[in-house]
Structures are given as structure tokens and as C-alpha cells.
Short mmCIF file of C-alpha atoms in Angstrom, two decimals:
data_model
loop_
_atom_site.label_atom_id
_atom_site.label_comp_id
_atom_site.label_asym_id
_atom_site.label_seq_id
_atom_site.Cartn_x
_atom_site.Cartn_y
_atom_site.Cartn_z
CA MET G 1 0.00 0.00 0.00
CA GLU G 2 1.03 3.61 -0.59
CA GLN G 3 0.09 4.46 3.00
CA GLY G 4 3.38 3.96 4.82
CA GLU G 5 4.39 1.18 2.42
CA SER G 6 2.25 -1.10 4.57
CA PHE G 7 0.23 -4.26 3.96
CA SER G 8 -3.53 -4.36 3.51
CA ALA G 9 -5.91 -7.29 4.04
CA ASP G 10 -5.19 -10.64 2.43
CA TYR G 11 -5.97 -10.70 -1.31
CA ASP G 12 -6.58 -6.93 -1.41
CA LEU G 13 -4.66 -6.32 -4.65
CA PRO G 14 -6.22 -3.56 -6.77
CA GLY G 15 -4.11 -3.07 -9.88
CA ASP G 16 -4.82 0.63 -10.22
CA LEU G 17 -3.62 1.33 -6.66
CA ALA G 18 -0.64 -1.04 -6.70
CA TYR G 19 2.46 0.40 -5.10
CA ALA G 20 4.85 -2.13 -6.70
CA GLU G 21 7.93 -0.02 -6.02
CA THR G 22 10.89 -0.45 -8.38
CA CYS G 23 13.23 -0.70 -5.39
CA ALA G 24 11.14 -3.52 -3.93
CA SER G 25 11.67 -5.57 -7.08
CA VAL G 26 15.40 -4.91 -6.93
CA GLY G 27 15.31 -6.15 -3.33
CA LEU G 28 13.28 -9.19 -4.41
CA ILE G 29 16.01 -10.04 -6.93
CA PHE G 30 18.66 -9.80 -4.19
CA PHE G 31 16.56 -12.08 -1.99
CA ALA G 32 15.82 -14.60 -4.77
CA ARG G 33 19.52 -14.86 -5.57
CA ARG G 34 20.38 -15.66 -1.97
CA MET G 35 17.59 -18.23 -1.74
CA LEU G 36 18.90 -19.82 -4.93
CA ARG G 37 22.30 -20.27 -3.32
CA LEU G 38 20.73 -21.84 -0.22
CA HIS G 39 18.21 -24.07 -2.02
CA ARG G 40 18.96 -25.31 -5.51
CA ASN G 41 15.55 -24.88 -7.16
CA SER G 42 14.86 -22.93 -10.34
CA ARG G 43 11.70 -21.35 -8.93
CA TYR G 44 13.88 -18.75 -7.25
CA ALA G 45 15.54 -17.92 -10.57
CA ASP G 46 12.04 -17.71 -12.11
CA VAL G 47 11.13 -15.07 -9.52
CA LEU G 48 14.40 -13.27 -10.22
CA GLU G 49 13.71 -13.26 -13.95
CA ARG G 50 10.10 -12.09 -13.54
CA ALA G 51 11.10 -9.16 -11.33
CA LEU G 52 13.89 -8.19 -13.73
CA TYR G 53 11.89 -8.33 -16.97
CA LYS G 54 8.72 -6.80 -15.57
CA THR G 55 9.18 -4.25 -12.83
CA VAL G 56 12.88 -3.34 -12.88
CA ILE G 57 13.23 -2.61 -16.60
CA GLY G 58 9.64 -1.34 -16.58
CA GLY G 59 10.79 1.28 -14.08
CA LEU G 60 13.00 2.83 -16.77
CA SER G 61 12.03 4.58 -19.97
CA LEU G 62 13.35 3.05 -23.18
CA ASP G 63 16.03 5.74 -23.39
CA GLY G 64 17.01 5.24 -19.74
CA THR G 65 16.46 8.86 -18.70
CA ARG G 66 13.14 8.73 -16.84
CA PHE G 67 11.87 6.52 -14.03
CA PHE G 68 8.84 5.08 -12.27
CA TYR G 69 8.93 4.93 -8.49
CA VAL G 70 5.62 3.05 -8.51
CA ASN G 71 4.62 0.49 -11.14
CA PRO G 72 0.82 0.18 -11.28
CA LEU G 73 -0.94 -2.59 -13.17
CA GLU G 74 -3.70 -0.29 -14.41
CA VAL G 75 -3.79 3.44 -15.11
CA TYR G 76 -6.75 5.68 -15.86
CA PRO G 77 -5.24 9.17 -16.25
CA ASP G 78 -8.54 11.05 -15.88
CA VAL G 79 -8.61 10.39 -12.12
CA LEU G 80 -4.96 11.22 -11.45
CA GLY G 81 -4.56 14.51 -9.63
CA LYS G 82 -8.29 14.53 -8.80
CA ASN G 83 -8.64 11.53 -6.48
CA LYS G 84 -6.23 11.58 -3.52
CA ASN G 85 -6.18 7.78 -3.37
CA TYR G 86 -4.14 7.83 -6.58
CA SER G 87 -1.64 10.45 -5.44
CA HIS G 88 1.22 7.92 -5.74
CA ILE G 89 0.32 6.85 -9.30
CA LYS G 90 1.90 8.50 -12.32
CA ALA G 91 0.92 8.01 -15.96
CA GLN G 92 4.42 8.93 -17.15
CA ARG G 93 7.91 8.34 -15.79
CA GLN G 94 9.61 11.15 -13.92
CA GLY G 95 13.06 12.66 -14.45
CA TRP G 96 13.94 12.45 -10.74
CA PHE G 97 12.42 12.14 -7.27
CA SER G 98 12.87 13.90 -3.95
CA CYS G 99 13.47 10.40 -2.53
CA ALA G 100 15.55 9.06 -5.41
CA CYS G 101 16.27 5.49 -4.31
CA CYS G 102 14.87 3.71 -7.38
CA PRO G 103 17.09 5.13 -10.17
CA PRO G 104 20.45 4.25 -8.50
CA ASN G 105 19.12 0.87 -7.30
CA ALA G 106 18.11 -0.05 -10.84
CA ALA G 107 21.43 1.25 -12.18
CA ARG G 108 23.54 -0.78 -9.76
CA LEU G 109 21.53 -3.93 -10.45
CA LEU G 110 21.86 -3.62 -14.22
CA ALA G 111 25.56 -2.80 -13.89
CA SER G 112 26.13 -6.00 -11.88
CA LEU G 113 23.78 -8.20 -13.93
CA GLY G 114 26.64 -10.38 -15.12
CA GLU G 115 26.88 -11.80 -11.59
CA TYR G 116 23.35 -13.18 -11.82
CA ILE G 117 23.60 -15.11 -15.08
CA TYR G 118 25.64 -18.10 -13.86
CA THR G 119 26.15 -19.92 -10.59
CA ALA G 120 29.11 -22.29 -10.25
CA GLU G 121 28.92 -24.96 -7.55
CA GLU G 122 31.63 -27.65 -7.38
CA ASP G 123 31.46 -29.45 -10.75
CA THR G 124 28.24 -27.82 -12.01
CA VAL G 125 27.66 -24.52 -13.82
CA TYR G 126 24.05 -23.35 -13.55
CA VAL G 127 22.69 -21.05 -16.24
CA GLU G 128 20.12 -18.90 -14.40
CA LEU G 129 19.51 -16.17 -17.00
CA TYR G 130 19.82 -16.33 -20.77
CA ILE G 131 21.56 -13.05 -21.44
CA GLY G 132 24.30 -12.62 -24.03
CA GLY G 133 27.88 -12.12 -22.87
CA ARG G 134 31.14 -13.85 -22.04
CA VAL G 135 32.38 -15.08 -18.67
CA GLU G 136 35.37 -17.08 -17.44
CA ILE G 137 34.81 -19.62 -14.65
CA PRO G 138 37.49 -21.64 -12.80
CA LEU G 139 36.76 -25.37 -13.23
CA GLY G 140 38.98 -28.43 -12.82
CA GLY G 141 42.16 -26.44 -12.33
CA GLN G 142 41.71 -24.25 -15.40
CA VAL G 143 39.64 -21.29 -16.58
CA VAL G 144 36.71 -22.24 -18.81
CA GLY G 145 35.24 -19.63 -21.14
CA ILE G 146 31.48 -19.46 -21.61
CA ASP G 147 30.15 -17.27 -24.41
CA GLN G 148 26.38 -16.89 -24.65
CA GLN G 149 24.54 -15.47 -27.68
CA SER G 150 20.89 -15.07 -26.82
CA ASP G 151 17.62 -14.45 -28.63
CA TYR G 152 15.79 -15.71 -25.57
CA THR G 153 13.28 -12.92 -25.01
CA ALA G 154 12.10 -12.82 -28.64
CA GLU G 155 12.36 -16.42 -29.85
CA GLY G 156 13.21 -18.52 -26.79
CA THR G 157 16.60 -19.53 -28.21
CA THR G 158 20.16 -19.20 -26.98
CA ARG G 159 23.57 -20.52 -28.04
CA ILE G 160 26.26 -21.27 -25.47
CA GLU G 161 29.86 -21.79 -26.60
CA ILE G 162 32.17 -23.43 -24.08
CA THR G 163 35.96 -23.25 -24.48
CA ALA G 164 38.42 -25.27 -22.40
CA ALA G 165 42.16 -25.55 -23.06
CA SER G 166 42.24 -29.18 -21.88
CA SER G 167 39.67 -31.81 -21.02
CA VAL G 168 37.54 -30.99 -17.98
CA ARG G 169 34.45 -32.78 -16.74
CA PHE G 170 31.51 -30.79 -15.44
CA THR G 171 27.74 -30.46 -15.78
CA LEU G 172 26.03 -27.57 -17.53
CA ALA G 173 22.64 -27.09 -15.83
CA LEU G 174 20.19 -25.13 -17.95
CA ARG G 175 17.25 -23.51 -16.18
CA PHE G 176 13.93 -24.62 -17.65
CA PRO G 177 11.79 -21.46 -17.27
CA SER G 178 8.34 -21.97 -15.78
CA TRP G 179 6.63 -20.21 -18.70
CA SER G 180 7.83 -22.87 -21.20
CA ASP G 181 6.49 -26.41 -21.52
CA HIS G 182 8.92 -27.88 -24.07
CA ALA G 183 12.64 -27.55 -24.72
CA VAL G 184 15.07 -28.83 -27.35
CA VAL G 185 18.78 -29.02 -26.51
CA LYS G 186 21.37 -29.67 -29.21
CA THR G 187 24.92 -30.61 -28.20
CA GLY G 188 27.11 -31.37 -31.19
CA ASP G 189 25.17 -33.95 -33.22
CA GLN G 190 22.94 -34.97 -30.31
CA VAL G 191 19.44 -33.52 -30.02
CA GLN G 192 17.33 -34.11 -26.92
CA GLU G 193 13.78 -32.99 -26.17
CA TYR G 194 12.49 -32.23 -22.69
CA LEU G 195 9.12 -31.58 -21.08
CA HIS G 196 8.83 -29.41 -18.01
CA GLY G 197 8.72 -31.44 -14.83
CA ASP G 198 12.27 -31.97 -13.59
CA GLU G 199 12.44 -31.94 -9.80
CA ASP G 200 14.54 -28.80 -9.47
CA GLY G 201 13.79 -27.22 -12.86
CA TYR G 202 17.15 -27.71 -14.61
CA ILE G 203 18.18 -29.61 -17.72
CA ARG G 204 21.58 -31.16 -17.11
CA VAL G 205 24.12 -31.63 -19.89
CA GLU G 206 26.97 -33.76 -18.55
CA GLY G 207 30.27 -34.65 -20.19
CA GLU G 208 33.89 -33.95 -20.93
CA TRP G 209 34.54 -30.49 -22.32
CA ALA G 210 37.68 -29.81 -24.35
CA GLY G 211 38.45 -27.32 -27.08
CA THR G 212 35.29 -25.54 -28.16
CA LYS G 213 31.82 -27.08 -27.90
CA THR G 214 28.44 -25.52 -28.54
CA VAL G 215 25.10 -26.08 -26.80
CA GLU G 216 21.97 -24.72 -28.48
CA ILE G 217 18.74 -24.40 -26.54
CA SER G 218 15.24 -23.66 -27.80
CA PHE G 219 12.31 -23.14 -25.42
CA SER G 220 8.70 -23.15 -26.55
CA MET G 221 7.04 -19.75 -26.13
CA PRO G 222 3.29 -20.20 -25.82
CA VAL G 223 1.11 -17.24 -24.93
CA ARG G 224 0.08 -18.08 -21.36
CA ARG G 225 -3.07 -16.81 -19.68
CA THR G 226 -2.39 -15.99 -16.05
CA LYS G 227 -5.24 -16.09 -13.54
CA SER G 228 -5.20 -14.74 -10.00
CA HIS G 229 -6.41 -16.45 -6.85
CA PRO G 230 -10.25 -16.47 -6.81
CA LEU G 231 -10.26 -14.38 -3.63
CA VAL G 232 -8.62 -11.46 -5.44
CA ARG G 233 -11.87 -9.68 -6.28
CA HIS G 234 -10.26 -7.03 -8.50
CA THR G 235 -9.04 -9.56 -11.10
CA PHE G 236 -11.70 -12.26 -10.84
CA GLY G 237 -12.82 -13.17 -14.36
CA ARG G 238 -9.85 -11.39 -15.87
CA THR G 239 -6.60 -12.65 -17.35
CA ALA G 240 -3.06 -11.38 -17.87
CA LEU G 241 -0.95 -12.54 -20.80
CA GLN G 242 2.65 -13.70 -20.73
CA ARG G 243 4.87 -14.79 -23.59
CA GLY G 244 8.36 -15.84 -22.68
CA PRO G 245 9.68 -13.79 -19.76
CA PHE G 246 7.48 -10.79 -20.58
CA VAL G 247 4.11 -9.94 -19.03
CA TYR G 248 1.95 -7.98 -21.47
CA CYS G 249 -0.48 -5.09 -21.17
CA LEU G 250 -2.97 -3.05 -23.19
CA GLU G 251 -2.19 0.60 -23.83
CA GLU G 252 -4.41 3.40 -25.11
CA ALA G 253 -1.91 4.24 -27.86
CA ASP G 254 -2.87 0.99 -29.62
CA ASN G 255 -6.40 0.27 -28.41
CA GLY G 256 -8.10 3.61 -27.80
CA LYS G 257 -9.70 4.86 -24.61
CA ARG G 258 -11.90 2.95 -22.14
CA LEU G 259 -9.87 -0.24 -22.06
CA TYR G 260 -12.30 -1.55 -19.41
CA GLN G 261 -14.86 -2.12 -22.19
CA LEU G 262 -12.70 -4.73 -23.92
CA ARG G 263 -13.28 -8.47 -23.55
CA LEU G 264 -10.87 -11.18 -24.68
CA PRO G 265 -12.57 -14.37 -25.95
CA ARG G 266 -11.45 -17.58 -24.27
CA ASP G 267 -10.50 -19.05 -27.65
CA ALA G 268 -8.68 -15.97 -29.00
CA ALA G 269 -5.64 -16.78 -31.16
CA PHE G 270 -2.57 -14.56 -30.92
CA ALA G 271 -0.24 -13.33 -33.64
CA THR G 272 3.22 -11.94 -32.91
CA GLY G 273 4.75 -8.93 -34.60
CA GLU G 274 6.88 -5.87 -33.96
CA ASN G 275 6.28 -2.16 -33.53
CA ALA G 276 8.73 0.44 -34.82
CA ALA G 277 8.31 2.41 -31.57
CA PHE G 278 10.07 -0.35 -29.63
CA PRO G 279 13.55 -1.86 -29.98
CA ALA G 280 14.00 -4.50 -32.70
CA GLY G 281 13.10 -7.97 -31.48
CA VAL G 282 10.51 -6.79 -28.94
CA LYS G 283 7.38 -8.77 -29.80
CA ILE G 284 3.84 -7.44 -29.61
CA LEU G 285 0.72 -9.63 -29.58
CA THR G 286 -2.47 -9.03 -31.55
CA ALA G 287 -5.81 -10.82 -31.25
CA LYS G 288 -9.47 -10.53 -32.08
CA ALA G 289 -11.55 -9.27 -29.17
CA VAL G 290 -14.86 -7.50 -28.51
CA ARG G 291 -15.79 -4.15 -27.06
CA LEU G 292 -18.87 -4.14 -24.83
CA GLN G 293 -21.10 -1.08 -25.33
CA SER G 294 -24.69 -0.03 -24.80
CA GLU G 295 -26.80 -0.69 -27.87
CA GLY G 296 -27.62 2.60 -29.59
CA GLY G 297 -25.47 4.57 -27.15
CA TRP G 298 -26.34 6.08 -23.80
CA ALA G 299 -29.63 8.00 -23.78
CA GLY G 300 -29.26 11.39 -22.15
CA ASP G 301 -26.99 12.36 -19.27
CA GLU G 302 -28.56 10.24 -16.53
CA LEU G 303 -25.97 8.47 -14.41
CA TYR G 304 -28.07 5.28 -14.20
CA GLN G 305 -30.70 3.77 -16.47
CA TYR G 306 -32.85 0.65 -16.41
CA ASP G 307 -32.49 -2.41 -18.66
CA VAL G 308 -29.94 -0.99 -21.09
CA PRO G 309 -29.18 -3.60 -23.79
CA MET G 310 -25.50 -4.26 -24.35
CA ILE G 311 -23.80 -5.40 -27.53
CA GLU G 312 -20.36 -6.77 -28.37
CA GLU G 313 -18.58 -5.06 -31.24
CA GLU G 314 -15.62 -6.72 -32.92
CA ALA G 315 -12.26 -5.20 -32.09
CA GLU G 316 -8.62 -6.02 -32.66
CA VAL G 317 -6.44 -5.59 -29.60
CA THR G 318 -2.70 -5.12 -29.35
CA PHE G 319 -0.72 -6.18 -26.29
CA ILE G 320 2.78 -4.83 -25.64
CA PRO G 321 5.35 -5.97 -23.05
CA TYR G 322 4.61 -4.25 -19.77
CA PHE G 323 8.11 -2.78 -19.56
CA ALA G 324 7.47 -0.79 -22.77
CA TRP G 325 4.35 1.09 -21.67
CA ALA G 326 4.30 4.89 -21.12
CA ASN G 327 6.90 5.57 -23.81
CA ARG G 328 4.41 7.02 -26.32
CA GLY G 329 2.68 9.73 -24.33
CA GLU G 330 0.11 9.65 -21.55
CA GLY G 331 -2.79 7.24 -21.78
CA GLU G 332 -4.71 4.38 -20.22
CA MET G 333 -3.02 1.06 -19.48
CA THR G 334 -4.05 -2.27 -18.00
CA VAL G 335 -2.35 -5.61 -17.47
CA TRP G 336 -5.58 -7.46 -16.65
CA ILE G 337 -8.31 -7.79 -19.29
CA ALA G 338 -11.77 -9.23 -18.78
CA GLU G 339 -12.56 -12.48 -20.57
CA SER G 340 -15.63 -13.02 -22.72
CA HIS G 341 -17.43 -16.26 -21.84
CA GLN G 342 -19.98 -16.25 -24.64
CA GLU G 343 -19.69 -19.12 -27.08
#
């Protein structure tokens, strides 16, 4: 809650009042990393990845010059500045804050991100994040080079090149992200398929490594519909979309005003594409939806009317990664969209 950064009642999670401080997500990443070192289970790395790709990079503008202190899940600009309950919510990132803890916290995390990609324990190297770069890790009395080339966020693929001067035996443990249900791993001429369900969430590639060897990984990237606990009244009957590590949202720039009128059919199919306003490789999602409106429009200025017939008009909706919102001017935004249950 905005009031003293305190907790409310259980399951009281209104998206438009969410505090969701950028610094809190940075702290969550610190905590998840320490838990990962204490308990070898990929769910902690999943939390780390979700906080990084949603709130932390969402707290920065695409050019890195403006920041969100608070990261709401829904914004309706017309009430901002008029309703005191939304005094902590901004529709656009700010250049600086009187309490400027979030910008330097995000900066120091991103500057040290290389420390979060791999974890080496005895004779195992764990790949926690699929982010391009090169690292050198001491193994078996020598320094082993690991060079990662990643298209993970866009296509679910990454290529890891391992270089060792002489033969060394170790296990490369590849995190199987929770959002994927199928993986293909190619090592040399060997191709192996995996389904999600390993006890600790890692795919282990064991063997002798000498010279230069390459491991190629491809994760399936279905569009997943996330549902909240049924006691969260604000999101009951609504869904949030995720593809790969990115959570998606609707923005007024693509879908017009009054996003609350939109309904996403349960059987909606999604197409992926790109938008020139965002960096190359950032995928958007489009789908057929409906907009719920009163038939014939609203009669007069009365606040309430009896038995107003409602109709569903066809609409095409565009979802963008949550981190990319508020880079094209002020407008409405929502992560959660109501589902249409009509056949």
C-alpha cells in the first residue's frame, strides 16, 4: 500500500492502486539470488527473472532517462490529480524524485547483472539467466570460457559456446523457465527434447569439455493466460498474458480509450509482430476481441438507467510488453483484461 508502504488485508490487490515499487523488485532479486544459493531450485531464478523483466526494466524509460517509483498494473489518467487515493500513481515516468532510491538501485543492479547469469557450484555450472555475454569460470584447475549469444526474449533460443584448453568434466545445468512447456537441446550432433517437470527445474548436460563445444537451446514460447487467486476480487474473471519472460499489457496508444470495455474471448488466437516504436526484437501480440457497449449509445446524461441492452462489437487488440508502456505519451493502461465467456 502507498500508505506507509504497509500491507492491507489478504488478497486486497487492486491493480490501479498497486504500489509495486521499483526498489522492492530490486530487493526481491537480491533475496531470490540468496535463496537460490541456499536451495537449488529454479523457482527462485524464475522469480528473479520475472522481477527483472517486468518491474525493474519497466521502471526505466526506453532511453534510460526517466523513471517510475511506482509500477501500477492499471492506469486511468482522468482520475490522477483529482482523487487523492491515486496520489502515488503516475501516468508517465519522472526525471527524478525527492526520494531518489529507485534510479540508482536499478542502475547498480543492471551494472552488476553479469553476476546473476551463472552460478558455479563444485562441478556444475548453472545457467540462471539467458543473457548474451562472455564469462570465465574456474573449473577443474583451469579457466573455462562461456560465451552466450541469446535471442531468448524474442524467440526462446540461446547458443552457449564453451571453451576449455584441456579436457575438464563438469555439468552444464540449464534452467527450464516456468513459462515454457517444451525444450530442445542440441549438443554437437545430439538432439534431446524435454518436457517441463524436472524436480529442481534444470536440464543437465553432462560430459567432458575440451576445445570448443556448442550447446543450443530452444524453449517453446506459448502465450500463457495468467489467472489470479479467486479471492482477489479485482481480477476475478480477468486474465493477464505472458509470452516468454514478458508480461503484457494493453495501452491506449494501440487500443483507444476505455480499455475496461474490452473483452478477450477464451479461444482468441494470438499473432506476434513488432512495432517500430520499440527496440528491434521486442514482440507485440495481436488478437481478435470484442468491445462491450450499450446498444444505440447512452440515452441522455442520466448516471443510471434501467435495462440498457449491451452489444459486443468486434475489435482487434494489441498487447505490448509491460516494460514498454508509457513511452508514447500519456494514456490508459491495463495488465488485466476481462474475458468473454460467450460461445
